[in-house]
């Protein structure tokens, strides 16, 4: 069923929204959280694209906050993970864990499990 799986980047963004929850879960803070955990530089437009794509899929809900003078009258859009989004994260975790249980430790060179 198309649209029900998460890509790697979507998964990380969705996890960042879970971690931030509430009034901190807006695009720029989500970007910072993703960068902190992945040690990668992320373009803000990539975050926006992922957020809106996941909102269309039903994985996220959003709402606009009041405009503030500090932002020049612009409103922030806050995101939260929907039940469908949380269920998708749980399924990804289950799939990853089922694979990791099958990886023989002797096969891993230089890494640790």
GROMACS .gro file of C-alpha atoms in nm:
model
  113
    1UNK     CA    1   0.000   0.000   0.000
    2UNK     CA    2   0.168   0.309  -0.133
    3UNK     CA    3   0.236   0.596   0.104
    4UNK     CA    4   0.229   0.386   0.420
    5UNK     CA    5   0.605   0.338   0.455
    6UNK     CA    6   0.854   0.590   0.583
    7UNK     CA    7   1.177   0.675   0.406
    8UNK     CA    8   1.490   0.714   0.619
    9UNK     CA    9   1.475   1.094   0.617
   10UNK     CA   10   1.102   1.096   0.693
   11UNK     CA   11   1.163   0.859   0.983
   12UNK     CA   12   1.428   1.086   1.133
   13UNK     CA   13   1.213   1.397   1.088
   14UNK     CA   14   0.913   1.223   1.244
   15UNK     CA   15   1.126   1.113   1.539
   16UNK     CA   16   1.246   1.472   1.584
   17UNK     CA   17   0.884   1.591   1.597
   18UNK     CA   18   0.816   1.325   1.864
   19UNK     CA   19   1.113   1.442   2.069
   20UNK     CA   20   1.028   1.811   2.043
   21UNK     CA   21   0.649   1.784   2.084
   22UNK     CA   22   0.433   2.088   2.138
   23UNK     CA   23   0.541   2.444   2.082
   24UNK     CA   24   0.899   2.357   1.989
   25UNK     CA   25   0.804   2.133   1.696
   26UNK     CA   26   0.831   2.382   1.411
   27UNK     CA   27   1.050   2.351   1.103
   28UNK     CA   28   1.365   2.529   1.219
   29UNK     CA   29   1.375   2.351   1.557
   30UNK     CA   30   1.304   2.019   1.385
   31UNK     CA   31   1.598   2.086   1.150
   32UNK     CA   32   1.826   2.155   1.449
   33UNK     CA   33   1.717   1.834   1.620
   34UNK     CA   34   1.776   1.627   1.305
   35UNK     CA   35   2.120   1.785   1.258
   36UNK     CA   36   2.209   1.717   1.622
   37UNK     CA   37   2.127   1.347   1.599
   38UNK     CA   38   2.255   1.278   1.247
   39UNK     CA   39   2.564   1.502   1.247
   40UNK     CA   40   2.459   1.618   0.899
   41UNK     CA   41   2.378   1.964   0.768
   42UNK     CA   42   2.015   1.974   0.659
   43UNK     CA   43   1.857   2.229   0.429
   44UNK     CA   44   1.545   2.387   0.582
   45UNK     CA   45   1.354   2.338   0.255
   46UNK     CA   46   1.418   1.962   0.281
   47UNK     CA   47   1.260   1.968   0.627
   48UNK     CA   48   0.959   2.163   0.496
   49UNK     CA   49   0.915   1.918   0.206
   50UNK     CA   50   0.926   1.618   0.439
   51UNK     CA   51   0.687   1.777   0.690
   52UNK     CA   52   0.425   1.866   0.429
   53UNK     CA   53   0.460   1.530   0.253
   54UNK     CA   54   0.405   1.346   0.582
   55UNK     CA   55   0.113   1.572   0.667
   56UNK     CA   56  -0.049   1.476   0.334
   57UNK     CA   57   0.010   1.108   0.419
   58UNK     CA   58  -0.162   1.160   0.755
   59UNK     CA   59   0.151   1.102   0.966
   60UNK     CA   60   0.152   1.459   1.100
   61UNK     CA   61  -0.098   1.721   1.205
   62UNK     CA   62  -0.017   2.091   1.214
   63UNK     CA   63  -0.156   2.421   1.327
   64UNK     CA   64  -0.056   2.784   1.285
   65UNK     CA   65   0.038   2.989   1.589
   66UNK     CA   66  -0.042   3.356   1.630
   67UNK     CA   67   0.171   3.604   1.438
   68UNK     CA   68   0.447   3.769   1.636
   69UNK     CA   69   0.624   4.102   1.591
   70UNK     CA   70   0.957   3.925   1.641
   71UNK     CA   71   0.893   3.725   1.323
   72UNK     CA   72   0.774   4.027   1.126
   73UNK     CA   73   0.411   3.924   1.158
   74UNK     CA   74   0.472   3.573   1.022
   75UNK     CA   75   0.310   3.275   1.191
   76UNK     CA   76   0.489   2.954   1.286
   77UNK     CA   77   0.341   2.620   1.190
   78UNK     CA   78   0.370   2.365   1.470
   79UNK     CA   79   0.365   1.993   1.398
   80UNK     CA   80   0.267   1.692   1.601
   81UNK     CA   81   0.275   1.322   1.521
   82UNK     CA   82  -0.065   1.170   1.451
   83UNK     CA   83  -0.166   0.820   1.562
   84UNK     CA   84  -0.102   0.699   1.208
   85UNK     CA   85   0.246   0.854   1.220
   86UNK     CA   86   0.328   0.696   1.555
   87UNK     CA   87   0.203   0.360   1.430
   88UNK     CA   88   0.428   0.395   1.122
   89UNK     CA   89   0.728   0.469   1.348
   90UNK     CA   90   0.650   0.164   1.561
   91UNK     CA   91   0.629  -0.053   1.248
   92UNK     CA   92   0.965   0.076   1.119
   93UNK     CA   93   1.120   0.003   1.459
   94UNK     CA   94   0.973  -0.348   1.459
   95UNK     CA   95   1.106  -0.419   1.108
   96UNK     CA   96   1.454  -0.286   1.186
   97UNK     CA   97   1.475  -0.484   1.511
   98UNK     CA   98   1.364  -0.804   1.337
   99UNK     CA   99   1.647  -0.762   1.084
  100UNK     CA  100   1.909  -0.673   1.346
  101UNK     CA  101   1.828  -0.992   1.536
  102UNK     CA  102   1.927  -1.189   1.224
  103UNK     CA  103   2.261  -1.018   1.162
  104UNK     CA  104   2.541  -1.249   1.276
  105UNK     CA  105   2.784  -1.068   1.504
  106UNK     CA  106   3.073  -1.238   1.322
  107UNK     CA  107   2.963  -1.059   1.002
  108UNK     CA  108   3.013  -0.714   1.151
  109UNK     CA  109   3.370  -0.594   1.096
  110UNK     CA  110   3.498  -0.312   1.312
  111UNK     CA  111   3.153  -0.222   1.443
  112UNK     CA  112   2.969  -0.305   1.758
  113UNK     CA  113   2.614  -0.420   1.806
   0.00000   0.00000   0.00000
